[in-house]
Amino acid sequence: MLDALKSEFHSHTMADETTTVTVSTETWKRLTLRKDPGDSFDDVITELLDEVEEGDED
């Protein structure tokens, strides 16, 4: 029961911690091409940022 409550709370909290980012239609298309089934745009952007940050460390 406690795990279910934690999961519900986490999901609710994550939904509250979002914002809207406006991108061009071309950028939206490019991001969409990088999505795997079940991925969100947040997943795609996070992965891209991680790759850039890893490259900065070199």
Short mmCIF file of C-alpha atoms in Angstrom, two decimals:
data_model
loop_
_atom_site.label_atom_id
_atom_site.label_comp_id
_atom_site.label_asym_id
_atom_site.label_seq_id
_atom_site.Cartn_x
_atom_site.Cartn_y
_atom_site.Cartn_z
CA MET A 1 0.00 0.00 0.00
CA LEU A 2 2.79 2.42 0.91
CA ASP A 3 4.55 1.72 -2.39
CA ALA A 4 1.35 2.50 -4.28
CA LEU A 5 1.02 5.80 -2.42
CA LYS A 6 4.64 6.69 -3.13
CA SER A 7 4.16 5.90 -6.80
CA GLU A 8 0.98 7.96 -6.98
CA PHE A 9 2.63 10.88 -5.16
CA HIS A 10 5.70 10.71 -7.41
CA SER A 11 3.56 10.76 -10.55
CA HIS A 12 1.51 13.66 -9.25
CA THR A 13 4.60 15.60 -8.27
CA MET A 14 6.26 15.06 -11.63
CA ALA A 15 3.18 16.36 -13.45
CA ASP A 16 3.32 19.53 -11.38
CA GLU A 17 6.99 20.04 -12.24
CA THR A 18 6.58 20.72 -15.95
CA THR A 19 6.70 23.71 -18.24
CA THR A 20 5.94 24.41 -21.86
CA VAL A 21 8.72 24.95 -24.38
CA THR A 22 7.86 26.35 -27.80
CA VAL A 23 9.78 24.90 -30.74
CA SER A 24 9.46 25.31 -34.48
CA THR A 25 7.59 22.69 -36.47
CA GLU A 26 10.89 21.57 -37.99
CA THR A 27 12.43 21.06 -34.52
CA TRP A 28 9.32 19.17 -33.39
CA LYS A 29 9.67 16.86 -36.41
CA ARG A 30 13.36 16.27 -35.65
CA LEU A 31 12.61 15.48 -32.01
CA THR A 32 9.78 13.16 -33.04
CA LEU A 33 12.19 11.18 -35.25
CA ARG A 34 14.41 10.57 -32.20
CA LYS A 35 11.57 9.26 -30.03
CA ASP A 36 11.23 5.57 -29.32
CA PRO A 37 7.78 4.13 -28.61
CA GLY A 38 6.77 5.22 -25.13
CA ASP A 39 9.30 8.06 -24.97
CA SER A 40 8.26 11.57 -24.09
CA PHE A 41 9.81 14.69 -25.54
CA ASP A 42 11.38 15.17 -22.11
CA ASP A 43 13.10 11.78 -22.54
CA VAL A 44 14.48 12.81 -25.93
CA ILE A 45 15.69 16.22 -24.77
CA THR A 46 17.26 14.77 -21.62
CA GLU A 47 19.13 12.18 -23.70
CA LEU A 48 20.41 14.88 -26.07
CA LEU A 49 21.53 17.08 -23.17
CA ASP A 50 23.30 14.12 -21.56
CA GLU A 51 25.18 13.47 -24.81
CA VAL A 52 26.24 17.12 -25.08
CA GLU A 53 27.35 17.25 -21.46
CA GLU A 54 29.36 14.04 -21.85
CA GLY A 55 31.06 15.58 -24.89
CA ASP A 56 31.91 18.70 -22.88
CA GLU A 57 33.82 16.55 -20.38
CA ASP A 58 36.26 15.32 -23.05
#
